[in-house]
Amino acid sequence: MFLQVNNISKQFEDKQALADVSFSIEAGKIYGLLGPNGAGKTTLIRIITQIFYPDSGTVFFDGEPLLNKHLNQIGYMPEERGLYKKMKVGEHLQYFAQLRNFSKNEAKERIDFYIKKFEIESWLNKEIVDLSKGMQQKVQFIATILHRPKLLILDEPFSGLDPINSEVIKDAIFELNNNGTTVLFSTHRMENVEEICSDIILMNQGKKILEGKVSDIKQQFKNNLYRINFSKAIEVSIFPVDVEIQEKGLDFIVIKLSEHINITQLLKKLIDIGMPIVGVHEILPSIHQIFIQQVNKIEK
Amino acid sequence: MNHLKYIIYREFTSRVKKKSFLLVTILVPLFIGLLMIGTILVAINSTGKMTIAVKDETKLFEDKFRGLDQKNITFHYILDSKTIDDWKQNYTNDYNALIYIPIIDMENPKGITCFSDKPLDFHTETIITDALSDVVRNQVLMQKNYDVDLIQKLEEKIPIEMVINNEKQTGRNSLSGGFGYIAGFLIYMFLFIYGTMVMRGVSEEKTTRIIEVLATMVKPFYLMLGKIIGIGMVGLFQVGIWAVLIFGIQTLIGLLFAGQISDMQNVQSVGNYEQAQVSVQMINESIEALNSFSLIRIFLSFIFYFFFGYVFYAAQFAAIGSAVTDDTDVQSLTLPVTIPIILSIVLMSVVVEQPYSPVAFWASMIPFSSPVVMMARIPYDINWWEQILSMFILLISSIGMVYIASRVYRIGILTQGKKVQFKELWKWLWAKY
């Protein structure tokens, strides 16, 4: 495992921020770290980035206990723009590169590469304060990946971005991931999770409540829902009692199957009575639905 | 540790490159220069020539007024037979003022009048009243058969020659006091100016959330230390430029207005030859004293106390800056930090009067007041061991204060949206994060 979090607990005064959290992250994948506000995501990220120390538990990075030397292999981009407003873009990137232990020449080489890639050459001498939110996010993103980290932690990277800039950042994340970077992606926006992440870790009230592949989790929480399309209008009365009608249109129907019948049996029955079926597909729950369902379940 | 130099460099360059820094650094000495030139010009223009007529019915004041002429004031002693009423009608044709001395009882001298169309300036009035008092006093003494010369001699101050550690001291006390006061006051001002700068810098990094990124690259302790050292260097750089520019401007003004300044000094010194001699002697002694001060000791001490006094207080300001979430918290949290600085300046005014007192000793040992108070004592040539002990305590305390502040800073800087009170700061100090 590339990152192994073992039984991490952290208490702040009266609040238990993390309670015995364990999970593991495989190298080269994109993970979504999900959870409502106060779930403990930021505390967890701060423990991985060594801003905080856990009260108990251990973190292993690439097989070794997490140490200071690993910080140079981690890139973290917080939701809020962490930029010096009065600094010029070039100076800012140079400063961050120096803090990442690059020599002046190495820093220049990397900065040149990324400013060309993100097409921001003309902004190099502009102050951060003069840039739009999208532009600032691009600068922030470059500052985060300048040192080509093995683990990239992104907190709401698309927040406040227009669709074009979102795509630019998204493509960059995929490219980094294709080149071997593991990504831990903290977000509330579930549409991004489904699109980007292969795996998720769901947290609530300082605890991990769910972990696994997106497809497996969807299967785990599926409700036996199917949509069947017909070539002409149909009558509801033709369906057997084991089937619960969820939604009905002129030429389609959404049904929930009981445990006494499966989709093959149902389709056979429908075909036998001559129903003109043109399409069938299973409706899996979205990550958003699973998220809401799980969080509500715990809070109840 | 390697990061520290980059942080210091950024803190330093980001401030000295600002237009506002350049403006303040250049404009302050220029402003002082203009103020000096303005003062000289006002002084020159305000001392226009005056001619004053003296109508003396007693004939006792003639010698005094004839020897009283100054560069800008001329006294004309009238010997004609015209009455005072005639003179009162016409004196404005030739004179700015008319002094009338009737026949008076020397033991109860009333009735002396000065006529003029506008009030006399303070300097001229003092010259006249001093002269009148002098003559009246001598006349009374003579009437009573006293030896006027002897009494005058007895009235002179008895000079005491100061010998400290077998070394003759010259005219140091007043000059030392002044010098010490200025040095202490400058440090007091700089503690506030640059300490506040650190606080604002820290607070800005917190509110813009850049600290969340920086803290993943550098330990918060180095971030805080880098900021303190960087801004401290800005302070030294700025003070250095001010010192050079003010010295340069002063020298330039001295050269440009040499004639006028010399005239002003003549005008202001009393026209009495003996007194002029005393003034010259005092100036010489002051220059001699200034040389004997060991200027290098004062200069190096100033750098030390400025820098480490600043570090001691800037660390506290940094801790406060990390705790505040909005400007309304600033005042309540900074009060306990600013009180010792203000107390130092109060103590300093006592210490300048009594630089060897126990209060002076302890105030120059305690690190909260030593940067200001010790700086005010050094021109008095205090014992070396006292200064070394004070410097050692300040150095150790500064390091200790940076450590304590960093414990608060590391937590405060990442705490958002919470109104912080001293209770929290105390908890953070001991918290394990």
XYZ file of C-alpha atoms in Angstrom:
733
model
C 0.000 0.000 0.000
C 1.219 3.464 -0.839
C -0.398 5.222 2.107
C -1.512 3.307 5.122
C -3.446 5.043 7.901
C -3.650 2.858 10.985
C -5.977 3.592 13.908
C -5.468 7.338 13.913
C -7.135 9.278 16.734
C -6.954 12.974 17.428
C -8.642 15.007 20.127
C -8.870 18.836 20.272
C -9.819 19.981 23.743
C -13.381 18.577 24.100
C -13.789 17.477 20.508
C -12.834 14.087 19.137
C -11.722 15.095 15.635
C -10.681 11.593 14.566
C -11.585 8.331 16.228
C -9.610 5.242 15.319
C -9.547 5.934 11.582
C -7.885 3.351 9.349
C -7.714 3.013 5.598
C -5.212 2.384 2.892
C -4.504 3.927 -0.459
C -2.996 2.117 -3.426
C -0.365 3.782 -5.549
C -1.454 5.362 -8.814
C -5.154 5.656 -8.021
C -7.464 8.596 -7.450
C -9.262 8.520 -4.104
C -12.147 10.681 -3.001
C -12.153 11.692 0.637
C -15.773 12.552 1.340
C -17.633 13.802 4.345
C -19.793 16.647 5.619
C -18.283 19.656 7.416
C -16.649 18.610 10.674
C -16.199 15.028 9.522
C -12.456 15.201 10.238
C -11.196 15.400 6.629
C -9.021 18.481 7.206
C -7.573 17.061 10.422
C -6.755 13.855 8.596
C -5.081 15.779 5.766
C -3.135 17.838 8.311
C -1.890 14.646 9.926
C -0.787 13.262 6.562
C 0.936 16.576 5.753
C 2.503 16.530 9.249
C 1.023 19.814 10.416
C -0.500 17.889 13.333
C 0.664 14.788 15.103
C -1.908 12.091 15.910
C -2.655 11.280 19.553
C -2.422 7.633 18.634
C -2.027 5.519 15.535
C 0.493 5.546 12.719
C 0.736 6.593 9.109
C 2.950 4.730 6.650
C 4.097 6.417 3.453
C 5.428 4.159 0.727
C 6.128 1.446 3.287
C 7.919 3.682 5.804
C 6.560 5.412 8.899
C 5.647 8.964 7.846
C 8.642 11.257 8.330
C 9.628 14.831 7.588
C 11.509 13.722 4.454
C 8.227 12.540 2.909
C 6.829 16.078 2.868
C 8.746 16.714 -0.316
C 6.808 13.923 -1.996
C 3.421 15.330 -1.003
C 1.636 18.228 -2.659
C -1.324 19.841 -0.920
C -3.733 22.351 -2.387
C -6.259 23.709 0.130
C -9.681 24.966 -0.855
C -8.834 28.565 0.016
C -6.261 30.173 -2.268
C -3.012 30.087 -0.336
C -1.220 32.804 -2.252
C 0.534 36.039 -1.355
C -1.727 38.600 -2.979
C 0.954 41.219 -3.473
C 3.570 38.911 -4.960
C 4.102 38.463 -8.654
C 3.183 35.085 -10.131
C 6.789 34.313 -11.101
C 8.188 35.325 -7.697
C 5.543 33.271 -5.971
C 6.308 30.099 -7.907
C 10.042 30.695 -7.428
C 9.558 31.031 -3.650
C 7.543 27.834 -3.428
C 10.098 25.990 -5.547
C 12.870 27.147 -3.198
C 10.904 25.919 -0.204
C 10.735 22.596 -2.032
C 14.552 22.609 -2.095
C 14.991 23.316 -5.792
C 18.054 25.159 -6.978
C 17.419 28.416 -8.811
C 17.988 26.806 -12.226
C 15.847 23.766 -11.474
C 13.099 26.032 -10.216
C 13.233 28.147 -13.360
C 13.110 25.062 -15.568
C 10.037 23.676 -13.794
C 8.270 27.018 -13.710
C 8.904 27.549 -17.442
C 7.514 24.090 -18.178
C 4.283 24.603 -16.267
C 3.582 28.173 -17.270
C 3.776 27.054 -20.892
C 1.622 24.018 -20.209
C -1.053 26.104 -18.502
C -0.586 28.982 -20.952
C 0.085 31.621 -18.358
C 3.378 33.043 -19.670
C 1.889 36.497 -19.961
C 0.844 36.546 -16.270
C 4.291 35.868 -14.901
C 4.926 39.493 -13.958
C 1.424 40.218 -12.728
C 0.575 40.401 -9.057
C -1.687 37.635 -7.747
C -4.255 40.214 -6.624
C -4.774 41.223 -10.285
C -5.711 37.701 -11.372
C -9.199 36.235 -11.590
C -10.188 33.411 -9.255
C -9.681 30.861 -12.021
C -6.242 32.202 -12.835
C -5.285 32.178 -9.166
C -6.385 28.561 -8.928
C -4.146 27.677 -11.869
C -1.173 29.354 -10.161
C -2.044 27.558 -6.950
C -2.216 24.262 -8.788
C 1.178 24.806 -10.440
C 2.690 25.699 -7.049
C 1.280 22.426 -5.678
C 2.661 20.172 -8.412
C 5.967 21.963 -9.156
C 7.896 19.288 -7.275
C 5.968 16.482 -9.010
C 4.686 14.897 -5.819
C 4.015 11.178 -5.451
C 0.907 11.998 -3.418
C -1.293 14.903 -4.421
C -3.907 16.045 -1.915
C -6.547 18.354 -3.365
C -9.225 20.055 -1.297
C -12.120 21.199 -3.516
C -9.855 21.953 -6.498
C -12.755 23.028 -8.730
C -14.352 25.401 -6.283
C -15.165 28.692 -7.996
C -13.811 27.604 -11.368
C -15.598 28.098 -14.671
C -16.166 24.936 -16.785
C -13.197 25.649 -19.058
C -10.712 26.061 -16.215
C -12.254 23.076 -14.417
C -11.506 20.944 -17.463
C -7.916 22.240 -17.598
C -7.313 21.277 -13.954
C -9.137 17.967 -14.394
C -6.993 17.041 -17.392
C -3.885 17.969 -15.428
C -4.967 15.707 -12.548
C -5.517 12.797 -14.947
C -2.173 13.407 -16.612
C -0.368 13.399 -13.278
C -2.247 10.280 -12.281
C -1.300 8.564 -15.551
C 2.304 9.381 -14.760
C 2.057 7.610 -11.409
C 0.883 10.281 -8.967
C -1.598 9.067 -6.375
C -4.377 11.569 -5.766
C -6.440 12.091 -2.636
C -9.311 14.316 -3.508
C -11.344 15.914 -0.733
C -14.665 17.283 -1.914
C -18.372 17.774 -1.401
C -19.151 17.801 -5.126
C -20.236 14.288 -5.848
C -20.443 14.661 -9.632
C -16.671 15.180 -9.594
C -16.173 12.116 -7.426
C -17.979 9.832 -9.865
C -16.104 11.315 -12.791
C -12.629 11.358 -11.306
C -12.262 8.909 -8.442
C -11.779 5.187 -8.665
C -12.159 4.748 -4.900
C -13.753 6.661 -2.033
C -13.333 7.006 1.699
C -16.432 8.368 3.398
C -16.073 9.995 6.796
C -18.517 11.384 9.325
C -18.068 12.704 12.865
C -14.411 11.738 12.989
C -14.978 8.165 11.863
C -14.529 6.333 8.595
C -17.907 4.956 7.612
C -17.242 3.612 4.154
C -14.270 2.685 1.994
C -13.869 0.979 -1.359
C -14.070 1.140 -5.133
C -16.771 3.429 -6.489
C -18.270 0.606 -8.581
C -18.252 -1.855 -5.657
C -19.872 0.663 -3.326
C -22.575 1.389 -5.878
C -23.255 -2.320 -6.183
C -23.287 -2.630 -2.407
C -25.923 0.033 -2.043
C -28.010 -0.732 -5.123
C -31.795 -1.023 -4.632
C -32.750 -3.449 -7.418
C -34.017 -0.579 -9.534
C -34.443 -1.033 -13.281
C -35.687 1.069 -16.137
C -37.426 -0.699 -18.967
C -38.209 1.029 -22.252
C -40.995 -0.094 -24.590
C -41.792 0.683 -28.195
C -45.392 1.613 -27.308
C -47.505 2.668 -24.317
C -48.038 0.000 -21.670
C -50.439 -0.797 -18.819
C -49.172 -1.083 -15.222
C -51.561 -3.951 -14.504
C -49.473 -6.370 -16.544
C -46.636 -6.342 -13.949
C -46.512 -9.086 -11.297
C -47.059 -8.262 -7.594
C -43.339 -8.802 -6.789
C -42.556 -5.626 -8.675
C -42.921 -2.162 -7.155
C -43.547 0.619 -9.664
C -41.339 3.607 -8.873
C -42.008 5.768 -11.912
C -44.064 5.422 -15.065
C -43.866 7.216 -18.374
C -45.708 6.735 -21.642
C -43.203 4.214 -23.007
C -40.973 3.473 -20.000
C -41.224 2.322 -16.430
C -38.908 2.332 -13.409
C -39.401 -0.636 -11.127
C -37.999 -2.029 -7.900
C -37.743 -5.790 -7.737
C -38.465 -7.687 -4.555
C -36.172 -10.483 -3.366
C -38.572 -13.054 -4.850
C -37.911 -12.159 -8.455
C -34.850 -11.219 -10.506
C -34.666 -9.188 -13.703
C -34.226 -12.238 -15.976
C -37.411 -13.801 -14.607
C -39.319 -10.563 -15.022
C -38.124 -9.998 -18.580
C -39.080 -13.561 -19.504
C -42.614 -12.960 -18.175
C -42.938 -9.713 -20.088
C -41.687 -11.210 -23.332
C -44.007 -14.161 -22.879
C -47.034 -11.872 -22.781
C -45.720 -10.030 -25.849
C -44.536 -6.763 -24.386
C -42.451 -4.781 -26.956
C -39.255 -4.263 -24.870
C -36.610 -2.105 -26.545
C -34.203 -1.515 -23.634
C -33.410 -2.460 -20.045
C -30.818 -1.038 -17.681
C -30.080 -1.217 -13.982
C -30.253 2.045 -12.031
C -27.389 2.241 -9.539
C -27.445 4.797 -6.725
C -25.260 7.837 -7.223
C -22.392 8.492 -4.785
C -24.339 11.569 -3.752
C -27.317 9.435 -2.736
C -25.106 6.962 -0.888
C -23.334 9.852 0.856
C -26.595 11.454 2.026
C -28.052 8.102 3.038
C -25.004 7.089 5.075
C -24.555 10.444 6.770
C -28.239 10.626 7.665
C -28.195 7.049 8.965
C -25.361 7.879 11.383
C -26.864 11.165 12.497
C -30.192 9.458 13.252
C 16.701 25.063 8.466
C 17.701 25.727 4.855
C 14.236 27.160 4.299
C 14.867 29.898 6.839
C 17.048 31.918 4.465
C 14.350 31.873 1.766
C 11.693 32.956 4.241
C 13.913 35.754 5.557
C 14.726 36.819 1.996
C 11.049 36.915 1.013
C 10.013 38.815 4.123
C 12.804 41.313 3.548
C 12.483 41.846 -0.204
C 8.689 41.868 -0.288
C 8.770 44.846 2.083
C 11.759 46.840 0.849
C 10.543 46.585 -2.756
C 7.245 48.228 -1.860
C 6.767 51.771 -3.063
C 5.474 52.754 0.367
C 8.720 51.558 1.981
C 10.823 53.611 -0.426
C 8.598 56.620 0.103
C 8.700 56.458 3.911
C 12.431 55.697 3.984
C 13.291 58.652 1.792
C 10.560 61.041 2.855
C 11.187 60.876 6.612
C 14.772 62.215 6.419
C 13.697 64.703 3.742
C 10.886 65.870 5.990
C 13.302 66.273 8.884
C 15.679 68.156 6.572
C 12.902 70.457 5.393
C 11.877 71.010 9.003
C 15.439 72.023 9.845
C 15.660 74.362 6.861
C 12.241 75.780 7.723
C 13.307 76.420 11.312
C 16.460 78.182 10.160
C 14.586 80.315 7.637
C 11.864 81.247 10.134
C 14.509 82.089 12.714
C 16.422 84.242 10.228
C 13.346 86.087 9.024
C 11.856 86.554 12.466
C 14.947 88.318 13.777
C 14.577 91.519 11.746
C 16.661 94.545 12.714
C 15.385 96.602 15.623
C 16.447 100.001 16.812
C 15.329 100.979 20.295
C 15.563 104.435 21.816
C 16.313 104.758 25.535
C 15.218 107.950 27.310
C 16.868 107.769 30.703
C 16.098 110.538 33.238
C 18.384 108.912 35.860
C 21.484 108.818 33.589
C 22.441 105.609 35.404
C 21.713 103.202 32.575
C 23.866 104.807 29.862
C 26.863 102.493 30.124
C 24.694 99.422 30.245
C 22.653 100.217 27.133
C 25.622 101.447 25.116
C 27.273 98.038 25.531
C 24.113 96.068 24.862
C 24.006 96.286 21.043
C 23.568 93.017 19.223
C 23.707 92.090 15.558
C 19.991 92.690 15.107
C 19.215 95.016 17.986
C 20.664 98.480 18.387
C 20.039 100.670 21.412
C 20.187 104.453 20.974
C 20.737 106.281 24.237
C 19.071 109.743 23.974
C 20.818 112.706 25.465
C 18.702 115.582 24.088
C 16.433 117.871 26.073
C 13.121 116.846 24.505
C 10.503 115.645 26.945
C 9.122 112.143 26.959
C 5.814 113.500 25.669
C 7.598 114.906 22.586
C 9.392 111.601 22.076
C 6.215 109.596 22.441
C 4.756 111.564 19.500
C 7.638 111.012 17.108
C 9.788 108.020 18.122
C 8.189 105.739 15.507
C 9.836 107.798 12.735
C 13.283 106.405 13.588
C 12.811 103.662 16.178
C 10.878 100.475 16.710
C 10.488 101.064 20.431
C 11.133 103.632 23.125
C 12.183 102.777 26.651
C 11.449 105.481 29.186
C 13.227 105.381 32.536
C 11.937 108.135 34.876
C 13.601 109.154 38.113
C 12.949 106.070 40.231
C 13.453 104.793 43.698
C 16.064 102.089 43.145
C 14.729 99.996 45.987
C 11.248 100.157 44.533
C 11.799 100.664 40.801
C 8.410 101.394 39.294
C 7.422 103.461 36.273
C 9.850 102.208 33.616
C 7.854 102.004 30.382
C 8.433 100.600 26.928
C 6.473 102.171 24.043
C 6.156 100.362 20.740
C 3.581 99.870 18.024
C 3.767 96.079 18.312
C 4.795 93.695 21.108
C 8.513 93.009 21.507
C 9.703 89.477 20.958
C 10.629 87.433 23.989
C 14.368 87.560 23.297
C 14.484 91.388 23.053
C 12.302 91.823 26.108
C 14.585 89.512 28.122
C 17.678 91.497 27.105
C 16.048 94.755 28.224
C 14.671 93.479 31.544
C 17.979 91.728 32.343
C 19.880 94.950 31.680
C 17.494 97.040 33.798
C 17.572 94.553 36.679
C 21.352 94.399 36.518
C 21.770 98.188 36.839
C 19.119 98.542 39.555
C 20.661 95.709 41.551
C 24.185 97.182 41.326
C 22.926 100.639 42.264
C 21.177 99.288 45.354
C 24.256 97.326 46.349
C 26.444 100.413 45.940
C 24.046 102.540 47.964
C 24.355 99.979 50.750
C 28.164 100.075 50.408
C 28.563 96.514 49.210
C 31.427 95.438 46.941
C 29.558 94.826 43.688
C 32.460 93.025 41.975
C 32.843 90.655 44.887
C 29.151 89.810 44.941
C 29.166 89.183 41.219
C 32.076 86.821 41.610
C 30.381 84.984 44.465
C 27.281 84.499 42.370
C 29.160 82.488 39.763
C 28.619 78.741 39.906
C 31.473 76.804 41.464
C 32.795 74.323 38.902
C 33.399 70.748 40.031
C 35.863 68.637 38.143
C 34.554 65.071 37.798
C 37.179 62.339 38.000
C 35.809 58.821 37.568
C 38.261 55.927 37.772
C 41.152 58.398 37.557
C 39.810 59.762 34.324
C 38.795 63.364 33.985
C 35.206 63.699 32.813
C 33.994 66.709 30.950
C 30.488 68.052 30.566
C 28.867 64.660 30.154
C 25.794 64.657 32.331
C 23.416 66.830 30.358
C 24.649 65.511 27.045
C 24.621 61.882 28.252
C 21.070 62.303 29.456
C 19.949 63.679 26.126
C 21.776 61.068 24.128
C 20.468 58.201 26.274
C 16.935 59.512 26.088
C 17.011 59.728 22.296
C 18.475 56.213 21.954
C 15.910 54.721 24.358
C 13.059 56.550 22.694
C 14.108 55.371 19.233
C 14.137 51.756 20.407
C 10.725 52.257 22.025
C 9.339 53.544 18.716
C 10.918 50.795 16.641
C 9.598 48.065 18.959
C 6.115 49.307 18.228
C 6.526 49.942 14.508
C 8.237 46.699 13.536
C 6.474 44.567 16.165
C 3.138 45.637 14.713
C 4.480 44.892 11.231
C 5.186 41.294 12.312
C 1.715 40.983 13.807
C 0.039 42.193 10.633
C 2.187 39.915 8.468
C 1.284 36.852 10.526
C -2.375 37.791 10.626
C -2.396 38.265 6.834
C -0.928 34.797 6.252
C -3.622 33.382 8.475
C -6.575 35.166 6.876
C -5.426 34.446 3.312
C -4.945 30.802 4.379
C -1.524 30.683 2.731
C -0.251 29.289 5.988
C -2.060 26.043 5.256
C 0.169 25.515 2.230
C 3.348 26.804 3.840
C 2.902 24.599 6.887
C 3.088 21.526 4.638
C 6.524 22.617 3.453
C 8.088 24.312 6.457
C 7.719 23.882 10.207
C 5.646 26.765 11.642
C 8.542 27.600 13.962
C 10.763 28.490 10.982
C 7.953 30.442 9.344
C 7.610 32.582 12.434
C 11.346 32.929 12.991
C 11.906 33.814 9.335
C 9.271 36.505 9.501
C 10.694 37.981 12.704
C 14.270 38.037 11.388
C 13.226 39.269 7.931
C 11.221 42.188 9.278
C 13.962 42.900 11.834
C 16.378 43.255 8.948
C 13.938 45.596 7.216
C 14.034 47.665 10.425
C 17.822 47.730 10.601
C 18.024 48.565 6.904
C 15.504 51.385 7.215
C 17.081 52.808 10.353
C 20.500 52.563 8.671
C 19.274 54.504 5.635
C 17.635 57.087 7.902
C 20.825 57.506 9.912
C 22.947 58.008 6.779
C 20.423 60.307 5.092
C 19.729 62.406 8.176
C 23.462 62.772 8.833
C 24.012 63.685 5.168
C 21.150 66.173 5.092
C 22.278 67.731 8.365
C 25.813 68.118 7.039
C 24.494 69.604 3.806
C 22.291 72.055 5.665
C 25.242 72.918 7.888
C 27.322 73.741 4.801
C 24.553 75.583 2.929
C 23.403 77.673 5.875
C 26.717 78.000 7.700
C 26.606 81.828 7.641
C 23.017 82.079 8.793
C 23.452 79.529 11.586
C 26.476 81.392 12.903
C 24.484 84.676 12.795
C 21.633 83.006 14.672
C 24.004 81.740 17.327
C 25.400 85.258 17.709
C 21.930 86.691 17.985
C 20.896 84.176 20.556
C 23.977 84.369 22.698
C 23.924 87.216 25.131
C 25.966 90.159 24.125
C 28.114 89.921 27.130
C 31.654 88.845 26.338
C 32.124 86.754 29.453
C 28.916 84.870 28.873
C 29.871 84.270 25.252
C 33.116 82.791 26.461
C 31.198 80.442 28.766
C 29.021 79.315 25.834
C 32.049 78.559 23.671
C 33.598 76.622 26.529
C 30.409 74.585 26.988
C 30.279 73.728 23.293
C 33.899 72.632 23.335
C 33.297 70.481 26.386
C 30.269 68.897 24.769
C 32.236 68.011 21.644
C 35.000 66.612 23.810
C 32.433 64.639 25.799
C 30.844 63.292 22.643
C 34.207 61.974 21.504
C 34.926 60.384 24.837
C 31.577 58.577 24.898
C 32.947 55.626 23.042
C 30.597 56.093 20.148
C 31.328 52.581 18.949
C 30.011 51.156 22.222
C 26.809 53.157 21.906
C 26.377 52.280 18.259
C 26.932 48.543 18.726
C 24.766 48.488 21.849
C 22.013 50.249 19.935
C 22.131 47.590 17.193
C 22.091 44.793 19.797
C 19.290 46.174 21.953
C 17.298 47.238 18.926
C 17.502 43.799 17.320
C 17.077 41.537 20.326
C 14.561 43.824 22.003
C 12.668 43.688 18.746
C 12.947 39.867 18.583
C 11.708 39.617 22.185
C 8.624 41.701 21.484
C 8.082 40.666 17.842
C 7.739 37.038 18.988
C 4.900 38.133 21.272
C 3.310 40.160 18.486
C 3.613 37.134 16.165
C 1.809 34.936 18.697
C -0.959 37.534 18.989
C -1.142 37.883 15.190
C -1.591 34.131 14.867
C -4.461 34.121 17.350
C -6.565 36.985 16.017
C -9.271 36.357 13.489
C -10.366 39.946 12.984
C -9.198 43.457 13.820
C -11.501 43.790 16.824
C -9.526 41.110 18.688
C -6.242 42.912 18.065
C -6.679 45.627 20.678
C -7.623 43.407 23.586
C -4.895 40.881 22.858
C -2.081 43.376 22.214
C -2.645 45.375 25.394
C -0.588 43.106 27.687
C 2.280 43.235 25.153
C 2.225 46.999 24.765
C 1.970 47.832 28.484
C 5.577 46.756 29.291
C 6.857 48.803 26.329
C 5.027 51.898 27.563
C 6.204 51.201 31.115
C 9.783 51.069 29.810
C 9.574 54.591 28.470
C 8.158 55.806 31.814
C 10.987 54.070 33.673
C 13.489 55.535 31.253
C 12.668 59.109 32.228
C 13.427 58.167 35.870
C 16.575 56.269 34.913
C 18.011 59.161 32.897
C 17.897 61.246 36.099
C 19.393 58.498 38.273
C 21.274 56.083 36.033
C 23.004 54.252 38.895
C 19.947 53.684 41.103
C 18.618 50.193 41.951
C 15.541 50.895 39.805
C 17.804 51.677 36.868
C 19.804 48.513 37.479
C 16.835 46.169 37.654
C 14.949 47.838 34.818
C 18.003 47.335 32.625
C 18.209 43.647 33.546
C 14.558 42.662 33.076
C 14.154 41.891 29.351
C 10.744 43.584 29.137
C 12.339 46.967 29.842
C 16.067 46.457 29.250
C 16.145 47.354 25.530
C 14.800 50.845 26.267
C 16.212 51.453 29.754
C 19.718 50.069 29.258
C 20.127 52.071 26.071
C 19.389 55.201 28.099
C 22.029 54.223 30.692
C 24.907 53.277 28.404
C 26.003 56.871 27.635
C 26.678 57.212 31.385
C 29.495 54.695 31.049
C 27.935 52.101 33.308
C 29.971 49.054 34.318
C 30.735 46.607 31.565
C 29.605 43.628 33.625
C 26.165 45.192 34.012
C 25.808 45.660 30.291
C 27.099 42.183 29.449
C 24.743 40.613 32.004
C 21.817 42.625 30.624
C 22.688 41.613 27.045
C 23.010 37.979 28.050
C 19.615 38.006 29.797
C 17.993 39.694 26.797
C 19.570 37.229 24.369
C 18.424 34.178 26.350
C 14.988 35.717 26.936
C 14.568 36.459 23.231
C 15.311 32.852 22.340
C 12.945 31.709 25.100
C 10.240 34.087 23.960
C 10.539 32.888 20.342
C 10.106 29.324 21.605
C 7.079 30.200 23.762
C 5.510 32.267 20.980
C 6.043 29.459 18.472
C 4.015 27.100 20.698
C 1.070 29.489 20.505
C 1.727 30.335 16.855
C 1.707 26.729 15.562
C -1.873 26.288 16.779
C -3.204 29.824 16.443
C -2.178 30.139 12.819
C -4.379 27.178 11.822
C -7.343 28.049 14.024
C -10.123 29.719 12.067
C -13.382 31.389 12.967
C -12.940 31.318 16.722
C -12.686 34.337 19.012
C -9.576 33.693 21.043
C -9.008 34.796 24.614
C -5.957 34.511 26.852
C -7.286 31.301 28.325
C -6.918 29.675 24.897
C -3.423 31.048 24.397
C -2.405 29.508 27.712
C -3.893 26.154 26.691
C -2.146 26.257 23.316
C 1.143 26.888 25.055
C 0.971 23.513 26.726
C -1.039 21.583 24.122
C 0.523 18.663 22.287
C -0.295 18.959 18.582
